[in-house]
Coordinates of C-alpha atoms and ligand atoms in Angstrom, one line a residue:
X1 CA 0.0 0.0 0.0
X2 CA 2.8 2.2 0.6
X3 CA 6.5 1.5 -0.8
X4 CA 9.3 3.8 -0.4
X5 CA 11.9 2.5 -3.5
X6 CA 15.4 4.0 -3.1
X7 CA 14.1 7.4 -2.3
X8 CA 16.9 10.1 -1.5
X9 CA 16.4 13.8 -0.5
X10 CA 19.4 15.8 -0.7
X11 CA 18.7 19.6 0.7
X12 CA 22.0 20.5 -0.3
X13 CA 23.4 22.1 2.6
X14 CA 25.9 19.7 3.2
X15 CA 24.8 19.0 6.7
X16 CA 22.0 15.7 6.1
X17 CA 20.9 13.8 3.4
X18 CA 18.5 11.0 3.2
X19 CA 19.9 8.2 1.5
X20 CA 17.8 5.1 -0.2
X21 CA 15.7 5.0 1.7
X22 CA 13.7 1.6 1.1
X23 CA 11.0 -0.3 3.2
X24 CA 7.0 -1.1 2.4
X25 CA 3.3 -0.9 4.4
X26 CA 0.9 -3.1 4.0
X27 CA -2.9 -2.2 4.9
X28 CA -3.9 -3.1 8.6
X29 CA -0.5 -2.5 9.9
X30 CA 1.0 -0.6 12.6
X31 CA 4.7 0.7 11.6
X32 CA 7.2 2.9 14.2
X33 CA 9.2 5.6 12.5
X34 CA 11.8 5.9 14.8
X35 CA 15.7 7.5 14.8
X36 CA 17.0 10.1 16.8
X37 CA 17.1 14.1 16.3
X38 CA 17.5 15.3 12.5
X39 CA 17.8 11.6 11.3
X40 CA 15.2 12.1 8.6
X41 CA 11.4 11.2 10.0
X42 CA 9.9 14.0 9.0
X43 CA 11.6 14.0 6.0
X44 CA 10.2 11.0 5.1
X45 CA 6.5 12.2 6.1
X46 CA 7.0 15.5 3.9
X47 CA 7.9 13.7 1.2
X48 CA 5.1 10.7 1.1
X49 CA 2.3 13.4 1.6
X50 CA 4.0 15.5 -1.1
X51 CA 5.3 18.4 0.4
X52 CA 8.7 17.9 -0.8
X53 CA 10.2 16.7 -3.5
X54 CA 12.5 13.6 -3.9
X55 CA 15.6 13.7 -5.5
X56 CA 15.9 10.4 -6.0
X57 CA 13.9 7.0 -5.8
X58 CA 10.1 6.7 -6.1
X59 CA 6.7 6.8 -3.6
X60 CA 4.2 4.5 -4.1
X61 CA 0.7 4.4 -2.7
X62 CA -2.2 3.1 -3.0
X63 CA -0.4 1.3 -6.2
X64 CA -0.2 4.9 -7.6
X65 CA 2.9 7.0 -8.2
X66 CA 3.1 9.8 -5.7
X67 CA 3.2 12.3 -8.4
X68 CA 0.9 15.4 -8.7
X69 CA -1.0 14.3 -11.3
X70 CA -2.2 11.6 -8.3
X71 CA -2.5 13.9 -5.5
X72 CA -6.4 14.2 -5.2
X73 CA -7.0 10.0 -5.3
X74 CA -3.8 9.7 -3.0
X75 CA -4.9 12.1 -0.3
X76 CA -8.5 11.8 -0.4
X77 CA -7.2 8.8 1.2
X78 CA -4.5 9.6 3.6
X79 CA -5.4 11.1 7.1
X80 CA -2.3 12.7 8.7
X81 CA -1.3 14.5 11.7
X82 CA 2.3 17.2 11.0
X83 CA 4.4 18.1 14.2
X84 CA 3.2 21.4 14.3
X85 CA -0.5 22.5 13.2
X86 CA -1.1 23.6 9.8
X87 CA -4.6 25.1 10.2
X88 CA -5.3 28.9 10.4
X89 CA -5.2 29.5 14.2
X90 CA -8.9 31.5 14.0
X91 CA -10.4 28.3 12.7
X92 CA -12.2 25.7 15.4
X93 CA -12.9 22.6 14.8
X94 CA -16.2 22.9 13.5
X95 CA -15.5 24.7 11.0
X96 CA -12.6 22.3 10.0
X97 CA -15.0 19.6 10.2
X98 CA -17.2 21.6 7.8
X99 CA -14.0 22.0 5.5
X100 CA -13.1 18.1 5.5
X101 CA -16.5 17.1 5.2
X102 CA -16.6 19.1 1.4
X103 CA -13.2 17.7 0.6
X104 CA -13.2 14.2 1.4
X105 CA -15.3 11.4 0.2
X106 CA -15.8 9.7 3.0
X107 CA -15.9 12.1 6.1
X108 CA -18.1 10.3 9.1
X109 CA -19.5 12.7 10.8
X110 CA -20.4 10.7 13.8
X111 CA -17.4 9.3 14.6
X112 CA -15.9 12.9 13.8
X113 CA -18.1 13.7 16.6
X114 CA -17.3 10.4 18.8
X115 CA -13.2 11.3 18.6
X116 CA -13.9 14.8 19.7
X117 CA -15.9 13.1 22.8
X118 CA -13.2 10.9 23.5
X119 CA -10.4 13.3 23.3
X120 CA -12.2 15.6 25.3
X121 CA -11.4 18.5 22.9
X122 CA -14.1 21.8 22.7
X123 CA -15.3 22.3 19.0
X124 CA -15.9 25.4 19.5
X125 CA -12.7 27.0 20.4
X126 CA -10.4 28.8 18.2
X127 CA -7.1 26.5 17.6
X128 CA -5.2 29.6 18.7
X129 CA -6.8 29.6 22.0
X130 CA -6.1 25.7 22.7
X131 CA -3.3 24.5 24.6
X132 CA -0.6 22.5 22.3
X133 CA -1.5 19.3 23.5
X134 CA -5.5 20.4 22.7
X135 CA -4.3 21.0 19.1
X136 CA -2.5 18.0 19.0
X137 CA -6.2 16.7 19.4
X138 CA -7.5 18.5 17.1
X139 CA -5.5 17.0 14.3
X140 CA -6.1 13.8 15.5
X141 CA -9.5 13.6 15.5
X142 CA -9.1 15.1 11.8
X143 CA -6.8 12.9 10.8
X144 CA -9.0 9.6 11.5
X145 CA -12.4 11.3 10.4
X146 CA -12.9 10.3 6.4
X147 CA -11.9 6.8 6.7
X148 CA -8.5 7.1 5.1
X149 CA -6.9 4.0 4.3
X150 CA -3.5 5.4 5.2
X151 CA -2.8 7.3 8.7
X152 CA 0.3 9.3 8.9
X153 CA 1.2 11.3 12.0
X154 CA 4.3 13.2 12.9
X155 CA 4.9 13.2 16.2
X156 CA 1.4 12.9 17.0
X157 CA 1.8 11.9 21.3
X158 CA 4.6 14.6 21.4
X159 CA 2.5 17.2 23.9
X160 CA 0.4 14.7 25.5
X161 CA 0.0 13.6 28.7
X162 CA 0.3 10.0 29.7
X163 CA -3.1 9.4 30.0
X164 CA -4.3 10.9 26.7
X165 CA -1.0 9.2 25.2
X166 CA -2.3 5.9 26.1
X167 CA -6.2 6.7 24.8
X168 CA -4.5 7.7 21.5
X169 CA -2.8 4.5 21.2
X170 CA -6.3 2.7 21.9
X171 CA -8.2 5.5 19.4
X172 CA -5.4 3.9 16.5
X173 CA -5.7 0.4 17.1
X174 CA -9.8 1.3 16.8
X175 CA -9.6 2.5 14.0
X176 CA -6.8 0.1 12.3
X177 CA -9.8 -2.5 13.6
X178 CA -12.9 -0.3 12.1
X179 CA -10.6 0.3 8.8
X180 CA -8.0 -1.9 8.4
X181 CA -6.1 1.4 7.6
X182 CA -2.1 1.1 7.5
X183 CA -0.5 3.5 9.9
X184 CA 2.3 4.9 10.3
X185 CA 3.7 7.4 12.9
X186 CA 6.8 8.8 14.2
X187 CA 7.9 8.9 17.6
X188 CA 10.4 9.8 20.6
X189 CA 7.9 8.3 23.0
X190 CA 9.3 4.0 22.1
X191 CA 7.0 3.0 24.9
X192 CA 4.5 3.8 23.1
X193 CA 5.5 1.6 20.3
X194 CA 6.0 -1.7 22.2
X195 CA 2.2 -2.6 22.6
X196 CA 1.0 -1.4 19.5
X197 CA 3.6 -1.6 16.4
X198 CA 4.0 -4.3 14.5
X199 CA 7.0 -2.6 12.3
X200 CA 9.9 -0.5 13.4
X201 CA 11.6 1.3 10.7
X202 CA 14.7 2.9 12.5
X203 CA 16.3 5.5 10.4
X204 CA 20.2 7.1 12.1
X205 CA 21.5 10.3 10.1
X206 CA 19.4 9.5 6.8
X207 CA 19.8 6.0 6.4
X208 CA 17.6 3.1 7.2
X209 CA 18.9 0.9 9.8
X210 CA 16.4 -1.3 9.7
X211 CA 12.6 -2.0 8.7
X212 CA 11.4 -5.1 10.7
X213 CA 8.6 -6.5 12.0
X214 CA 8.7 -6.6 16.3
X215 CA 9.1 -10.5 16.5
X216 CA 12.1 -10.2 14.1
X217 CA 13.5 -7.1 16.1
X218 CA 12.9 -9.0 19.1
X219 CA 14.6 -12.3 17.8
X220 CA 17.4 -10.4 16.9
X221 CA 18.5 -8.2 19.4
X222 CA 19.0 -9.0 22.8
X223 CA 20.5 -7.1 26.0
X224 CA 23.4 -9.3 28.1
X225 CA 24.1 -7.8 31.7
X226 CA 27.1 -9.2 33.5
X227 CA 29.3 -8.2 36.1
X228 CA 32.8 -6.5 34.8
X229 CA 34.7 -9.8 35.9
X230 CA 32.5 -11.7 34.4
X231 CA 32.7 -9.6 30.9
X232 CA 36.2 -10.4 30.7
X233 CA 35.5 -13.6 28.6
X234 CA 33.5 -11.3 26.4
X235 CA 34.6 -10.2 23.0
X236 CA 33.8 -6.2 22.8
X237 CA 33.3 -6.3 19.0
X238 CA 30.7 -8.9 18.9
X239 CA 28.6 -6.2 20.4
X240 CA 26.1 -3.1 18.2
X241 CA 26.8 -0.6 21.6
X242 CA 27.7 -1.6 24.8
X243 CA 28.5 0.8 27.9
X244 CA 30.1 -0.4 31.3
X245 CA 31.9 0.7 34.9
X246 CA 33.9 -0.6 36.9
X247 CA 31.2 -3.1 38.3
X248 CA 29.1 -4.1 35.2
X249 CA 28.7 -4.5 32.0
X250 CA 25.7 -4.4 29.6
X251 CA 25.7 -4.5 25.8
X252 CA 23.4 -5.1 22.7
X253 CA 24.3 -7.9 20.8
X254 CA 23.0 -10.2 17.8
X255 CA 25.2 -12.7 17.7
X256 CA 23.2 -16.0 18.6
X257 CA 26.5 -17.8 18.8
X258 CA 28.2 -15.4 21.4
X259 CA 29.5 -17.3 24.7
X260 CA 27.6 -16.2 27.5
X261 CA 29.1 -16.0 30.7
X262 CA 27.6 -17.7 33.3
X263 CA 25.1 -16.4 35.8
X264 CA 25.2 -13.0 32.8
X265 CA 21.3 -11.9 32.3
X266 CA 20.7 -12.1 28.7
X267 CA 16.9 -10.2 28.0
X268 CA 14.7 -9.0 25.4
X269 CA 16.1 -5.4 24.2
X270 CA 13.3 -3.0 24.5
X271 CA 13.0 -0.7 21.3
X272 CA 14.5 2.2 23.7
X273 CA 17.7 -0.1 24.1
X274 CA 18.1 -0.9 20.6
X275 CA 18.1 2.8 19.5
X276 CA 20.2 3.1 22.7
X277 CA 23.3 1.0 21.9
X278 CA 23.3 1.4 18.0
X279 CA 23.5 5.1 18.8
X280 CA 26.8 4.5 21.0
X281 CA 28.6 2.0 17.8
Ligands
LIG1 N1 14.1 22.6 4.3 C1 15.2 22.2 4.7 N2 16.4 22.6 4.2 C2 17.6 22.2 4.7 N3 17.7 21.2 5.6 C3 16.6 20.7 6.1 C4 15.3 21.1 5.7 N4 14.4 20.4 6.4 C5 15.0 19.6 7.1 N5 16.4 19.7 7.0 C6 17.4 19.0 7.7 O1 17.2 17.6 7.5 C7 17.6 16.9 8.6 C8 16.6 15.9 9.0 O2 15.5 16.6 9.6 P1 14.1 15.9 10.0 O3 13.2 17.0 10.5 O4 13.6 15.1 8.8 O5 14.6 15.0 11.1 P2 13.7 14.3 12.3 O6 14.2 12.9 12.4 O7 12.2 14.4 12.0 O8 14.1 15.1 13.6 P3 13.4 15.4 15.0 O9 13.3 14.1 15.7 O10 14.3 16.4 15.6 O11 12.0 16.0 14.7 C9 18.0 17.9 9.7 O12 19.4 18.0 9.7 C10 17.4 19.2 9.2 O13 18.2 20.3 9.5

């Protein structure tokens, strides 16, 4: 449904560039865009809704090529959430409703209506006058009101608090169940990701580490903790990123065929650790 083929986007300022860039999403998934500061997320966002312009590689969605010729049949069909608002700051939600509801084909109403009840947002008021996190909200519940088949969302939890966080996560996986909708979001917050993603694309400085499902990122990395003696027997180099003190040790590693010291802990790395330790190479 959506395929990102060698796409590259060089801004010519010699400071980033994203560099084939390469991984697919199939309806009815949930896929983590993850990487740390400037390593190309919302690069990657601008550039499958269109707003900029690769310079090399191709979009697909929907089957069609992301082109401007496509645009209307593509985004009548995408629902997506940027990390800062895009909407004129007089406008409330009503009136935005009113707006979606002329320029998509499928805008439901009554669940526009149900989302604003759950996220406990007032229709009514300006976006201006909301907090962040209430405009956050807003694009939310705009986002996941015309039954669009594709959900993209910059940074959509960044300005929320835990609670409403963990209601957004339950809104998605609603609507991936009501739609069967492919989603994909970006994210700081990796906690979030554990219980609901079934992809992680992990992009570091503009190129794709990796675009795995979670049982293949959890078969393949795990975390070994083991006292500094007991690391001695350890080969450093068999490790992605390790860290240790004078009194312990604790690395991410891959290696199935590594010898483990005894009495070490070997565990499950949590997405936090992987980005953690491949970060620290
Ligand atoms: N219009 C632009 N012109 C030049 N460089 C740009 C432009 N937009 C983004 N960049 C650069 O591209 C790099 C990647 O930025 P991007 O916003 O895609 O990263 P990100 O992973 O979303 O970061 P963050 O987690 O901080 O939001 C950064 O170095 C940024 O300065």
């Amino acid at each position: 449904m959506l395929e990102l083929i060698n796409v590259s986007k060089d801004y010519y300022d010699f400071e980033f560039e994203l560099k084939n860039v390469s991984f697919n999403l199939d309806e009815g998934y949930i896929m983590g865009l993850i990487g740390p500061n400037g390593s190309g997320k919302t690069t990657i966002i601008n550039l499958i809704m269109n707003v900029i312009k690769p310079t090399g590689g191709k979009i697909k969605i929907f089957g069609l090529d992301n082109t401007i010729e496509n645009n209307v049949a593509i985004k009548d069909n995408i629902g997506f959430v940027f990390d800062k608002s895009i909407y004129p700051e007089k406008l409330n939600l009503d009136k935005l409703g009113y707006i979606y509801k002329n320029l998509y084909s499928n805008f439901d109403e009554k669940y526009f209506e149900e989302l604003i009840k759950q996220l406990n947002i007032q229709k009514l008021k300006k976006l201006g006058e909301q907090s962040k996190g209430n405009q956050m909200k807003c694009q939310i519940a705009l986002a996941l009101s015309h039954n669009a088949k594709l959900i993209l969302m910059d940074e959509p939890a960044s300005g929320l608090d835990p609670i409403v966080r963990r209601e957004l996560m339950k809104i998605l996986l609603e609507y991936r169940e009501r739609t069967n909708a492919g989603i994909l979001f970006s994210t700081h917050l990796t906690e979030d990701l554990e219980n609901i993603s079934d992809y992680i694309t992990f992009l570091d400085n503009g190129k794709l580490v990796f675009s795995k499902s979670i049982e293949e990122m959890r078969d393949e990395y795990k975390i070994l903790k083991c006292t500094i003696e007991q690391s001695k027997s350890l080969n450093e180099s068999d490790f992605f990123g390790f860290e240790k003190n004078e009194y312990y040790f604790k690395g991410l590693f891959g290696n199935k065929n590594i010898l483990i010291p005894e009495d070490a802990i070997v565990e499950n790395a949590s997405i936090q650790d992987i980005m953690y330790y491949l970060n620290r190479k």
